[in-house]
Each structure stands twice: as C-alpha cells, then as structure tokens.
mmCIF file of C-alpha atoms in Angstrom:
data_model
loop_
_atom_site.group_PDB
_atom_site.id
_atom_site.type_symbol
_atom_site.label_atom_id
_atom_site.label_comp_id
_atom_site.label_asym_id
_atom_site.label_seq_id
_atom_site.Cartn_x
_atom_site.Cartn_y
_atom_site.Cartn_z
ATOM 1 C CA UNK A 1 19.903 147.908 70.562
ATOM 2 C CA UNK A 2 22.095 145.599 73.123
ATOM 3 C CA UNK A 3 19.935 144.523 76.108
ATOM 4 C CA UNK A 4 22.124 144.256 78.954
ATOM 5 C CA UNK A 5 20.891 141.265 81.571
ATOM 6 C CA UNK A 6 23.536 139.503 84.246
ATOM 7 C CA UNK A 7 23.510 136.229 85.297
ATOM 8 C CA UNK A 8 24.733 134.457 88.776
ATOM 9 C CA UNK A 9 27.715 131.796 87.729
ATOM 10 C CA UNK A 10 30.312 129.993 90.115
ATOM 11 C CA UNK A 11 33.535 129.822 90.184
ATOM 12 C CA UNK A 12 36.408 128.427 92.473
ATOM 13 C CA UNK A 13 33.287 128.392 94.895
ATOM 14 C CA UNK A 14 32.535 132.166 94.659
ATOM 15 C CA UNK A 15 29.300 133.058 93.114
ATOM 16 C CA UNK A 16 29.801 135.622 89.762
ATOM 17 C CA UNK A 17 27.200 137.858 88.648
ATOM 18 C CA UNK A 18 28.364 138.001 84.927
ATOM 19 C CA UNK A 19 26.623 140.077 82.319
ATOM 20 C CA UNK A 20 24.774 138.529 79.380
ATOM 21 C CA UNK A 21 23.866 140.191 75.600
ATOM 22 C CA UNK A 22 21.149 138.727 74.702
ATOM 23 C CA UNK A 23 21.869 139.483 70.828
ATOM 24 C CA UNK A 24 24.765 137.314 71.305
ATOM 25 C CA UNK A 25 22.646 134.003 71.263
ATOM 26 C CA UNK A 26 21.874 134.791 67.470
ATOM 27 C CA UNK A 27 18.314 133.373 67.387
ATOM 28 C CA UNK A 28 18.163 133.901 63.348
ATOM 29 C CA UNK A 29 20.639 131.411 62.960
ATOM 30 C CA UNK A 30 18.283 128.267 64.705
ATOM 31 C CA UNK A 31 16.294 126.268 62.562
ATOM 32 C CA UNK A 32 13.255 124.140 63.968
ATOM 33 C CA UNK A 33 14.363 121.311 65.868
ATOM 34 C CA UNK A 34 17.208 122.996 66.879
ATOM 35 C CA UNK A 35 18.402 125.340 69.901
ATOM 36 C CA UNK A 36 21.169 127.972 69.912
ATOM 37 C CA UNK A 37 24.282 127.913 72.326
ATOM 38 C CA UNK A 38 25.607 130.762 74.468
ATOM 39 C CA UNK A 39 28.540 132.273 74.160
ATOM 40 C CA UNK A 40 31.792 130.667 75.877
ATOM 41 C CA UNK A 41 31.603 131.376 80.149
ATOM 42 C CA UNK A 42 34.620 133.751 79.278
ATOM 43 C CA UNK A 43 32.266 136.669 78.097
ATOM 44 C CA UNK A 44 28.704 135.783 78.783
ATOM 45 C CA UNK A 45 26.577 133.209 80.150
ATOM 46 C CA UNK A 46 23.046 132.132 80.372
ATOM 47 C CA UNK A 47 22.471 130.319 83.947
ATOM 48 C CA UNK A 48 20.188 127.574 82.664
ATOM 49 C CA UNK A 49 22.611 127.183 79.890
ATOM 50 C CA UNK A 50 25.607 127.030 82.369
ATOM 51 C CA UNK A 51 24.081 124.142 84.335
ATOM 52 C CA UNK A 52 23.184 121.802 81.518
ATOM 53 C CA UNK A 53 26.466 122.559 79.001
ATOM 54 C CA UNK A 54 28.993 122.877 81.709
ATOM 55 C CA UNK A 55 30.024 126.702 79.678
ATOM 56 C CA UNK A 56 30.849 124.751 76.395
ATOM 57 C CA UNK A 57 28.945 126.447 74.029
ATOM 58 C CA UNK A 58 30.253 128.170 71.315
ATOM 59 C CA UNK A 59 28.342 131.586 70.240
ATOM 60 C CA UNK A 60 25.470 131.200 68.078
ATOM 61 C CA UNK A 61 25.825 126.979 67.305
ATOM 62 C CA UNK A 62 22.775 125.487 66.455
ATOM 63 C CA UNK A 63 21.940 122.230 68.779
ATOM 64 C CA UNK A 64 19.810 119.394 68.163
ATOM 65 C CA UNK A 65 16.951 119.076 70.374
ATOM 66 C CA UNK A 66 17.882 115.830 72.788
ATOM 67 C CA UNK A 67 15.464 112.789 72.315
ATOM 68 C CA UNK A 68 12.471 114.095 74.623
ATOM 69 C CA UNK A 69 11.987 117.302 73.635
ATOM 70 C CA UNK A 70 11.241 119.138 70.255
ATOM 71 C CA UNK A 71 11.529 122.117 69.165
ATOM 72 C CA UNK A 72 8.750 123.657 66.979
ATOM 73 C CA UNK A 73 9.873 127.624 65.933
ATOM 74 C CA UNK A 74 13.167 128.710 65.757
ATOM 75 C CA UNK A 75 14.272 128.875 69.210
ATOM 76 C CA UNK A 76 17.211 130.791 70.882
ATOM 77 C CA UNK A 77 15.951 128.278 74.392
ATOM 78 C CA UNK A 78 16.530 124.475 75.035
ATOM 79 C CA UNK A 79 14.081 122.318 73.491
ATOM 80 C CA UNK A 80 10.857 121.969 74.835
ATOM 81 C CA UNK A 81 10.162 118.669 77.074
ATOM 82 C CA UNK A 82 7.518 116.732 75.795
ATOM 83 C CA UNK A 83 3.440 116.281 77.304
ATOM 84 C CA UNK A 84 2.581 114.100 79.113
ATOM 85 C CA UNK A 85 1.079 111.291 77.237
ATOM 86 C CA UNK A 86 3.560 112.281 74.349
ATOM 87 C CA UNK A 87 7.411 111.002 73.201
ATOM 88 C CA UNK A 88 10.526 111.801 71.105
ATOM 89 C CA UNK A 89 12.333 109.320 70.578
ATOM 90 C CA UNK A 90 14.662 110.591 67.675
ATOM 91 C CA UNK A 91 17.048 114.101 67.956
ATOM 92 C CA UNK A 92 16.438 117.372 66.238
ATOM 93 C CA UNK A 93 12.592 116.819 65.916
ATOM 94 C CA UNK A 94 9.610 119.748 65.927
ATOM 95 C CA UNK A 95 7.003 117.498 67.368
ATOM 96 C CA UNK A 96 5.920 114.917 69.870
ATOM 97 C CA UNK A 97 4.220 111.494 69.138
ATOM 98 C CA UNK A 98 1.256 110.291 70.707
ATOM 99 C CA UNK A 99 2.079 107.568 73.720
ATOM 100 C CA UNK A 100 1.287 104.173 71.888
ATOM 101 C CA UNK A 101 -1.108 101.432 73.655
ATOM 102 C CA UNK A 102 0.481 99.223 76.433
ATOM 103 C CA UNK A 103 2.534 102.077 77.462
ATOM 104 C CA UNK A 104 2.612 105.540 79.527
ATOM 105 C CA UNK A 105 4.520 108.434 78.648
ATOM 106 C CA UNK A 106 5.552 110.758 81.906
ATOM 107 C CA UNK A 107 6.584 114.294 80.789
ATOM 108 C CA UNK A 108 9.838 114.389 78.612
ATOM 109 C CA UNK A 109 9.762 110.517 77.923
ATOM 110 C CA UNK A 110 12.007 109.633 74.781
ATOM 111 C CA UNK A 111 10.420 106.682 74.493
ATOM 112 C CA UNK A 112 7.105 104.737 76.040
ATOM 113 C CA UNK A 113 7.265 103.130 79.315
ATOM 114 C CA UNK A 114 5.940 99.576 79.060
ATOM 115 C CA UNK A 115 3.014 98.752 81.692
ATOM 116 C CA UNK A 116 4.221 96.353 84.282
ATOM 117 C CA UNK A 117 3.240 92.815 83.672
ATOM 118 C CA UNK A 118 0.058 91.681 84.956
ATOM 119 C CA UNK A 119 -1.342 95.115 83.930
ATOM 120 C CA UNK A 120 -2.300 96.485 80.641
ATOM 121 C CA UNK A 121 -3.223 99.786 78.846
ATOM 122 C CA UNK A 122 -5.400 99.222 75.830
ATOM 123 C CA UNK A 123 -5.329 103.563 74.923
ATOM 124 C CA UNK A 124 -2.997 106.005 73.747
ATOM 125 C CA UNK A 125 -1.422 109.033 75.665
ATOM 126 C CA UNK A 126 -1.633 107.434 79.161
ATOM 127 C CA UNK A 127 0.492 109.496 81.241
ATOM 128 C CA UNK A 128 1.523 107.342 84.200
ATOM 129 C CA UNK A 129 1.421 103.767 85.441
ATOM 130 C CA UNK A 130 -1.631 104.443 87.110
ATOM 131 C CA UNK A 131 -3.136 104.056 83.942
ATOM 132 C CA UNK A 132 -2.590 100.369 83.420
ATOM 133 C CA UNK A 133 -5.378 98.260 84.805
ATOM 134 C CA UNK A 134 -4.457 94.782 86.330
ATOM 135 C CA UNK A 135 -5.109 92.158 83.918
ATOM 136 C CA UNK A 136 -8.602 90.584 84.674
ATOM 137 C CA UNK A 137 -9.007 87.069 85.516
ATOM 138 C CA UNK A 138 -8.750 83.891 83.291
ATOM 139 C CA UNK A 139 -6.227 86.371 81.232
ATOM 140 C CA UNK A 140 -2.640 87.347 81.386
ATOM 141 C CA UNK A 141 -0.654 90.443 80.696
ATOM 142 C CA UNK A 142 3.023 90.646 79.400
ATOM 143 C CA UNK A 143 5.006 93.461 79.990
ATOM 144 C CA UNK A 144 3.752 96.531 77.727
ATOM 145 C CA UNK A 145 -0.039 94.740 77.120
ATOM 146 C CA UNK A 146 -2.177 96.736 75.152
ATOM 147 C CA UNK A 147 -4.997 93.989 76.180
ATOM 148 C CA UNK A 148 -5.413 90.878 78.489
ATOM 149 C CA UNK A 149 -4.742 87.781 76.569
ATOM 150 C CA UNK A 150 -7.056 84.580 77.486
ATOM 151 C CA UNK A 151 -5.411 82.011 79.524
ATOM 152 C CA UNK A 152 -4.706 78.955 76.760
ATOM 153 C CA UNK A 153 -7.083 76.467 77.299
ATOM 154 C CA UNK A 154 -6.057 73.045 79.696
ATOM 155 C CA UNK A 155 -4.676 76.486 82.262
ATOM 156 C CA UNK A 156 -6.920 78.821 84.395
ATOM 157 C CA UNK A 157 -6.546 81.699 85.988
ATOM 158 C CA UNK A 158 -8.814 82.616 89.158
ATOM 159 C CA UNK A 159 -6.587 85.669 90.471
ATOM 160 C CA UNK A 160 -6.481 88.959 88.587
ATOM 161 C CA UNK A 161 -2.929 90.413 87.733
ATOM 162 C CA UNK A 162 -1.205 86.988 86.012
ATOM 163 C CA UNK A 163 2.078 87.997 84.530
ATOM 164 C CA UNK A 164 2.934 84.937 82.417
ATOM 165 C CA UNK A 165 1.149 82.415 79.858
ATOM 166 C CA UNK A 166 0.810 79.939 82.614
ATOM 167 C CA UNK A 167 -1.282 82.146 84.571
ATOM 168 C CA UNK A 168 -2.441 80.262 87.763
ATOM 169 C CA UNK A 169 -1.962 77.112 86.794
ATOM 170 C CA UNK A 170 -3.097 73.452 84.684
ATOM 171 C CA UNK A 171 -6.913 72.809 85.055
ATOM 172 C CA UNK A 172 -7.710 70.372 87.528
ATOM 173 C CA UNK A 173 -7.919 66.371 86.829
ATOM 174 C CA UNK A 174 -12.021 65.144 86.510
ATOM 175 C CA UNK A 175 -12.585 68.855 84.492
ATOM 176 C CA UNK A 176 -11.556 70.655 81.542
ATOM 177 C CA UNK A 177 -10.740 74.336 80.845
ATOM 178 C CA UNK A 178 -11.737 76.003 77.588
ATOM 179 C CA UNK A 179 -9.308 79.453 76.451
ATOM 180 C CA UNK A 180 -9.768 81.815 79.335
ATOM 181 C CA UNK A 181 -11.503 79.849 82.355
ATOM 182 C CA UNK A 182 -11.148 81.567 85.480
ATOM 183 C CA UNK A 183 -10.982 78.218 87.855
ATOM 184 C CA UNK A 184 -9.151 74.763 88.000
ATOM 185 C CA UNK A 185 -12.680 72.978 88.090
ATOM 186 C CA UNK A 186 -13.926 74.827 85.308
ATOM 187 C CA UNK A 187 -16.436 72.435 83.836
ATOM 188 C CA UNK A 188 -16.888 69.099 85.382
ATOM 189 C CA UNK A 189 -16.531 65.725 83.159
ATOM 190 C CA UNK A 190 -20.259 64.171 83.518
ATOM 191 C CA UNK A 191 -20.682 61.900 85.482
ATOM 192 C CA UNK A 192 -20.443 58.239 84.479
ATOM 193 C CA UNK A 193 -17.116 59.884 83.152
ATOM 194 C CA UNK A 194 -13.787 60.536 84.539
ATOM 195 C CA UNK A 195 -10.524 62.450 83.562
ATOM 196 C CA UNK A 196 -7.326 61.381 85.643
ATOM 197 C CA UNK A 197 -4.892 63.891 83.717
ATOM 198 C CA UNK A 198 -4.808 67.486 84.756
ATOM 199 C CA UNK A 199 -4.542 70.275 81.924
ATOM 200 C CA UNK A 200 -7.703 69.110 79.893
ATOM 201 C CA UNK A 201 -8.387 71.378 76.948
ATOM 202 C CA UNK A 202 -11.959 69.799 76.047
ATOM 203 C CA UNK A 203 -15.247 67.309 76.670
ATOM 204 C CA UNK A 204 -13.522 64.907 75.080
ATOM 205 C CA UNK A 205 -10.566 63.920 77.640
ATOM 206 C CA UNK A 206 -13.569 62.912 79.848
ATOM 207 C CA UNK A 207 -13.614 59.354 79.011
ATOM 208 C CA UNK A 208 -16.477 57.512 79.281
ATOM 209 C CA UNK A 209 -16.451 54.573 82.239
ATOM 210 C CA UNK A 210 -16.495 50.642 81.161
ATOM 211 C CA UNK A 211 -18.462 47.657 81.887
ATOM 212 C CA UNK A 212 -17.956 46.958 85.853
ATOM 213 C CA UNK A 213 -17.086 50.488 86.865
ATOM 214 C CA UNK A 214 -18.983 53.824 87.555
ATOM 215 C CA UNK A 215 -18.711 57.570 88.461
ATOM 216 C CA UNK A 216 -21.677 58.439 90.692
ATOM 217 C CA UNK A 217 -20.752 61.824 90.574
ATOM 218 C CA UNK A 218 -19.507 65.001 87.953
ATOM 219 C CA UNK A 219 -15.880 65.429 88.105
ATOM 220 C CA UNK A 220 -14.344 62.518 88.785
ATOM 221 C CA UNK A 221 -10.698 61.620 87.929
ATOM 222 C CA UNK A 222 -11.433 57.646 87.903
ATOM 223 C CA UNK A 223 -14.622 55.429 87.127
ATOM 224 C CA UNK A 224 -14.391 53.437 90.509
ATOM 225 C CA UNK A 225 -14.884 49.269 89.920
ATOM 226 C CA UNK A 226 -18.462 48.150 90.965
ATOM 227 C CA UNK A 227 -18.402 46.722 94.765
ATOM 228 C CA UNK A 228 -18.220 43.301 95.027
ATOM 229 C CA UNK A 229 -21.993 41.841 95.236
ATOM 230 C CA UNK A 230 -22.627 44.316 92.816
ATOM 231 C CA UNK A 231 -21.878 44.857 88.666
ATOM 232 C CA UNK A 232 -22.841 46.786 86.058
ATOM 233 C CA UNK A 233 -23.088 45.802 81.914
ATOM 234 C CA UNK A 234 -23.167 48.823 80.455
ATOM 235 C CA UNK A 235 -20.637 51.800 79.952
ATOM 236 C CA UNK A 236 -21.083 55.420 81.292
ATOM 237 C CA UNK A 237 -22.480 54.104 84.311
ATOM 238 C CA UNK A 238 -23.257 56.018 87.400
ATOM 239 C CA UNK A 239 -23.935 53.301 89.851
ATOM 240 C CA UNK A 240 -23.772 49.271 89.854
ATOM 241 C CA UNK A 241 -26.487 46.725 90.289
ATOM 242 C CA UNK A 242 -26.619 44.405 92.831
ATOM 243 C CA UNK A 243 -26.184 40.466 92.023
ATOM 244 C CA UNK A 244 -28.922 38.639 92.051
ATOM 245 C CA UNK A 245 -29.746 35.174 94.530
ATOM 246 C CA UNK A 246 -28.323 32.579 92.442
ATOM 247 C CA UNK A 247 -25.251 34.289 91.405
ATOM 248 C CA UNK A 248 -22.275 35.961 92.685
ATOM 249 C CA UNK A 249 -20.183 39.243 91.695
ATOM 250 C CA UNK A 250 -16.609 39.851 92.510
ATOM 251 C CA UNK A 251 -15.302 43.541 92.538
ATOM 252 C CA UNK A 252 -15.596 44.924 88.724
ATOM 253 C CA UNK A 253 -17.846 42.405 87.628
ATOM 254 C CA UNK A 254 -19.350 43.498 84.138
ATOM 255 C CA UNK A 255 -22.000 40.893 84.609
ATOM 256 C CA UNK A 256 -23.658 38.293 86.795
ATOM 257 C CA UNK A 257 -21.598 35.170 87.518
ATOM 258 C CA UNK A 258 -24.123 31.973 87.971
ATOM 259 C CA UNK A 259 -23.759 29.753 91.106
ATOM 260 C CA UNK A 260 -22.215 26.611 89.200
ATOM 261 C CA UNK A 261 -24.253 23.744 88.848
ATOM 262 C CA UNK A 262 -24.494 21.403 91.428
ATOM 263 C CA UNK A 263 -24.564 24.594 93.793
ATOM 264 C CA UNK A 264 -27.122 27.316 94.643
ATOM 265 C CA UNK A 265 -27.378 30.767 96.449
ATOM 266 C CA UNK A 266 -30.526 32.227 97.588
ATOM 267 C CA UNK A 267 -29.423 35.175 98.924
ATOM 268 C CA UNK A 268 -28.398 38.251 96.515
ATOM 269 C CA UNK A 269 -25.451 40.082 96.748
ATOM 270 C CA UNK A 270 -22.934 37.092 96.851
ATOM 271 C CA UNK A 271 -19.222 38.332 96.137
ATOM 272 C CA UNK A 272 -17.582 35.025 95.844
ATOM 273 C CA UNK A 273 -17.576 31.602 94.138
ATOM 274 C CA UNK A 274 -18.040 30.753 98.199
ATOM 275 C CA UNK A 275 -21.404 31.969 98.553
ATOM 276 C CA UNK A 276 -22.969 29.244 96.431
ATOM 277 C CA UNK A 277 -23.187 26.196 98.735
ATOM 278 C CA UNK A 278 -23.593 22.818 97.448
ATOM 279 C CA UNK A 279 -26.663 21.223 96.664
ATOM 280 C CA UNK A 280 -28.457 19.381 99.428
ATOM 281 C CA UNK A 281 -28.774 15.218 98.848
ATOM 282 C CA UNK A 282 -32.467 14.340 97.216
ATOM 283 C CA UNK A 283 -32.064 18.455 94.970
ATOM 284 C CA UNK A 284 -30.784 19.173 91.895
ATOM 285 C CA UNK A 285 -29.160 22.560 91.085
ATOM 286 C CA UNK A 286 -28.609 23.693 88.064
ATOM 287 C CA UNK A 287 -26.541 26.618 87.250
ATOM 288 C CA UNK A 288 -27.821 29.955 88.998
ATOM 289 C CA UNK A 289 -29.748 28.113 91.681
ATOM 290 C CA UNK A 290 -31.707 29.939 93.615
ATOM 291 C CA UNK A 291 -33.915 27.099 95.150
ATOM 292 C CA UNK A 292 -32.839 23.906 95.066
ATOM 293 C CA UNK A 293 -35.436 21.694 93.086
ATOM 294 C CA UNK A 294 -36.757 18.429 95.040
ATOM 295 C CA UNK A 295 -36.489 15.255 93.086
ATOM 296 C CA UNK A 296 -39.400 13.411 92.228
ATOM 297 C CA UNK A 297 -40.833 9.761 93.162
ATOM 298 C CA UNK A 298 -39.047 7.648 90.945
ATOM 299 C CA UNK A 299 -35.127 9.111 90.935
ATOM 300 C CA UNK A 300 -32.733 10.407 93.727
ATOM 301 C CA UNK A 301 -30.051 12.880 93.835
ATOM 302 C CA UNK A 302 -26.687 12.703 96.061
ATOM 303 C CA UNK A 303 -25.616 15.523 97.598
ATOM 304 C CA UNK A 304 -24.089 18.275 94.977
ATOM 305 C CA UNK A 305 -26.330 17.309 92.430
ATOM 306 C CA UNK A 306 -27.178 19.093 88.933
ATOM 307 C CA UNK A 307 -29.943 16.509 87.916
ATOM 308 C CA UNK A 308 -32.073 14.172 89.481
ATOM 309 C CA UNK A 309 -31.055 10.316 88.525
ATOM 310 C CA UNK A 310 -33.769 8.274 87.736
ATOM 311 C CA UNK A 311 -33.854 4.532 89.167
ATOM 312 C CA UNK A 312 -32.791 1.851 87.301
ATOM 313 C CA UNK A 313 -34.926 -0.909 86.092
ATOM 314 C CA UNK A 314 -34.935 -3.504 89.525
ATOM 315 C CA UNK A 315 -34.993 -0.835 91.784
ATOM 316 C CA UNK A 316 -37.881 2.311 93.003
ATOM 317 C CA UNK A 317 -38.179 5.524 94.929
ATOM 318 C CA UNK A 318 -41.637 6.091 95.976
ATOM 319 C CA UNK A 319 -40.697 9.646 98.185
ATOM 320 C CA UNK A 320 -39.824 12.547 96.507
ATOM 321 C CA UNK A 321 -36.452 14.403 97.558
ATOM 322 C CA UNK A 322 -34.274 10.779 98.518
ATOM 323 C CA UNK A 323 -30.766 10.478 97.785
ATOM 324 C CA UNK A 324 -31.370 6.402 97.089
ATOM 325 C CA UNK A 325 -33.527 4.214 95.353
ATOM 326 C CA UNK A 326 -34.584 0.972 97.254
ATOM 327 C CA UNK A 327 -34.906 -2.644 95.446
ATOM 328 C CA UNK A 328 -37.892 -4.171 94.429
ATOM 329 C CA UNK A 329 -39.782 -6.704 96.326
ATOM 330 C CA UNK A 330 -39.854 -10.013 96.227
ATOM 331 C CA UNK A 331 -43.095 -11.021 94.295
ATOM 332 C CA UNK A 332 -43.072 -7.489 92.496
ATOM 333 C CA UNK A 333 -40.724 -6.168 89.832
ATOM 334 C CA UNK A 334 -39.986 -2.436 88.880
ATOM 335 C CA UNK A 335 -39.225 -0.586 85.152
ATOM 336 C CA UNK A 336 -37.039 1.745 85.196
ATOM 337 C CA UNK A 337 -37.657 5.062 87.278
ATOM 338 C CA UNK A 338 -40.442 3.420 89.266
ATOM 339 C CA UNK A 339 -41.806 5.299 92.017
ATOM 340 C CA UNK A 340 -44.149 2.068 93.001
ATOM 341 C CA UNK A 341 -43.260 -1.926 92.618
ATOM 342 C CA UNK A 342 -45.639 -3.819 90.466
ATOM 343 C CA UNK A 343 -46.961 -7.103 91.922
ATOM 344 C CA UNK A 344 -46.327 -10.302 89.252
ATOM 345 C CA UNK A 345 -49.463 -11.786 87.883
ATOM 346 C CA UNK A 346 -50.444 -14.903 89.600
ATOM 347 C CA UNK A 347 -48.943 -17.613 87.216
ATOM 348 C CA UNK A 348 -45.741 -15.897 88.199
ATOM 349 C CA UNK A 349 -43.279 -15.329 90.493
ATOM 350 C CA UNK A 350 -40.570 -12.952 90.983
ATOM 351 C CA UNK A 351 -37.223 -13.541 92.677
ATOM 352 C CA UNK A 352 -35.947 -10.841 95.059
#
C-alpha cells in the first residue's frame, strides 16, 4: 500500500508542509553506486532531497553517487559519506579506499589530504592532521611525506619540522656533515687539519696543514703560519717549534734559517736576519753561530769574521783571540802562522 508522510518545504518565504509517497522514489530501479531522485517539488518532496537538488529531480532517476560517498545496496537515499580514514575519489562507486600514507582522510574526503610540510604520516587511514608527526631532526618533510627524508650530506638540520631539502642550513666551515647530521659542527676536521669552505660532505675536505703552519685545535677553518721565532718541517702539524740559538725563523718558516757566516746568535727564538749580530774582532763564525770561536796563537780575525787568518810568514800572534798579527823581531824570524819568533843561530843575523 501507499504510505502517506509530509514534508516541510518553502516557498515565496512561507513554509509548506507537502505530502510525500514514498513508493514514488522507485527504489527497484537504483543500482549500487547509485541513488534515486524524488519526484518534481510540484507533487512531492523529500526535505533532505529539496535542500541538496534545489526540487530538480525527476521521479525515479538513478544518480551517481558524488566523489566522497558510495553507495553499496541499492539505495532509494543519497550516497553514503565516506569513514574517516577512507576516500572516493571517482563517481558512482560502492566502496571507499583506504587513506594512503602521507595523507589524512576527514569524513567524506574525495581525495587524501596531504600532511603539511615539515610533518609526515608514514600509515594508512589517518583521519586528521593530528596524525602527522613533525619531521624529526637532521630530516625534512615535503608536503604529503609518508617518511622524513635525511638532510643531504654538506646540510644539517638541528630543529625538528624542516619543510625543504635545505633544511637548516650548509654545515659549518672546519667540519663536515654526513646524510642526516643534526648540527652545523657535526664532526670536527682533526686537528693539524683545516676546512675553510662551508657545506663539507666528507673527511676528506679537511685538508691536511703544510710545512710552516699548524692547527692546534679540531675544527679549524685555516692551518695558522708558525709565529715568527718559531717553524715547523713537517705537515699535519699541531704546534711549531721554536728556533734554535744560532738561527732565526720568520713567520711560516718550514725550517731553521742559520745565522750567516760571519754572524752568530746565541739566543733562540730569533725572528729576523737582525738577530744574528756580527762576529766580534779576534772570532770566527761560521754559519749558525751560536758561540763565537776564539782564534788561536798564531792567526787573527777582524771583526765579522767566518775563519781565523793565519799569519803570514814575517809576522806572529802569540795571544789567542787578536784581530792582528805583529812583525817579527829583529834578530828572530817567523814561518808562517807563528805564534812565537825564533831567535837566528849565532853565525846569523836577521834584519827587522
């Protein structure tokens, strides 16, 4: 039989209580996917079907089921909206499919809703943005992550939340930054190394520090020159040697510079040519000096010396350290680097 219901309507701003027959909607005639129209507002009307279609229904037409919701049986109703955690993206369907990864799915979604960058959802069916986590440190998270992807190595990340492949920000000069570091002075170049370019991917862009320069500490960006009075011979250094007495060492020096001869230094730690003073008259100094060395009886040295002269033939020295021979004696005569005249015999006689 006819089962009589009414229905409130407006029209003209007056509110219509309208009768509805049920049979009218024709239920038979929907097929899965589908719903079935009213009839026209003229005759009967269903009031959730008057606020969605605007009365434009015609009796009994079968409807696709809008993107959203599905429609599993036959059904004389609108679709059904889909679960949370579910989606329909396509029209006329009987079921939902499962929210995919990197996404939430409110109720009635017709398609997934992308977690925010800098957040990331690695399971299905998540129902709300609550459900993406912020991407973890030393990682980054695109919009619609299903995980946190490692910052690229030379680039850190030390806050949580980073929403592009750059994440924080290039590794800090004197270190280097493997694929997901989570600071700018990840790991420190040795020391007796140094890095002066920020971004460094690897041990390797720590470069080792020459002769004449050093890096007392880990994670430096330059090997610093040795002091002057100070040098160092070998590479990879992490201090610089002080120059010996004799010698001198300007700033970077890789190795000891020698007094030159004729001068001497007896103090160590000399940084200039400056610091080696000439050699006193009656010395000699070789090169690298340390002590000037006394002449002895028999030759002389001016002032400035390298080597001790020895006197000629004629003429003797019998002090050590003099800056002069003297000429021999009447009644005496002298080989060459005599320290003492040697009287003539008696049949003789020797002229001044």
């Amino acid at each position: 039989g006819m089962a009589a219901h009414s229905s409130v309507g407006v029209r003209n701003n007056v509110t219509l209580v309208v009768p509805y027959n049920e049979s009218l909607l024709a239920p038979a005639q929907c097929s899965p996917g589908h719903w079935c129209a009213p009839p026209p507002c003229t005759t009967t009307v269903h009031r959730h079907h008057r606020r969605l279609l605007g009365c434009s229904g015609a009796t009994g037409a079968a409807l696709q089921c809008r993107p959203g919701t599905v429609a599993p049986e036959p059904s004389a109703a609108f679709g059904t909206a889909c679960e949370q955690g579910y989606f329909q993206r396509e029209a006329g369907q009987t079921a939902c499919e499962f929210c995919t990864e990197g996404s939430y799915c409110p109720q009635g979604s017709s398609v997934p809703v992308g977690c925010p960058a800098g957040t990331w959802n690695g399971t299905a069916n998540a129902t709300s943005v609550n459900d993406c986590a912020a991407c973890s440190i030393g990682a980054f998270c695109l919009s619609g992550a299903e995980a946190p992807v490692p910052c690229a190595e030379g680039r850190y990340g030390d806050e949580p939340a980073q929403e592009s492949a750059q994440c924080v920000g290039a590794c800090a000069a004197g270190h280097w930054c493997g694929a997901g570091s989570t600071s700018k002075n990840m790991v420190a170049c040795d020391a007796g190394s140094a890095n002066p370019s920020q971004g460094a991917v690897d041990a390797d862009s720590c470069q080792l520090c020459s002769p004449g320069k050093f890096a007392a500490e880990p994670g430096s960006d330059v090997c610093q020159p040795c002091n002057p009075g100070s040098h160092q011979s070998s590479s990879s250094s992490t201090r610089c040697i002080g120059c010996a007495a004799g010698s001198y060492c300007e700033e970077g020096a890789s190795a000891l510079l020698p007094c030159p001869a004729g001068t001497g230094n007896g103090t160590a730690n000399a940084t200039s040519i400056e610091d080696c003073a000439p050699c006193p008259a009656g010395s000699a100094c070789p090169a690298g000096t340390t002590e000037p060395l006394a002449c002895g009886a028999g030759s002389v040295a001016t002032t400035g010396s390298d080597v001790c002269v020895g006197c000629a033939a004629g003429t003797f020295q019998g002090d050590g350290g003099a800056s002069a021979c003297e000429a021999c004696p009447v009644g005496s005569y002298c080989l060459a680097r005599s320290s003492d005249p040697i009287a003539c015999a008696p049949a003789g006689f020797a002229n001044a």
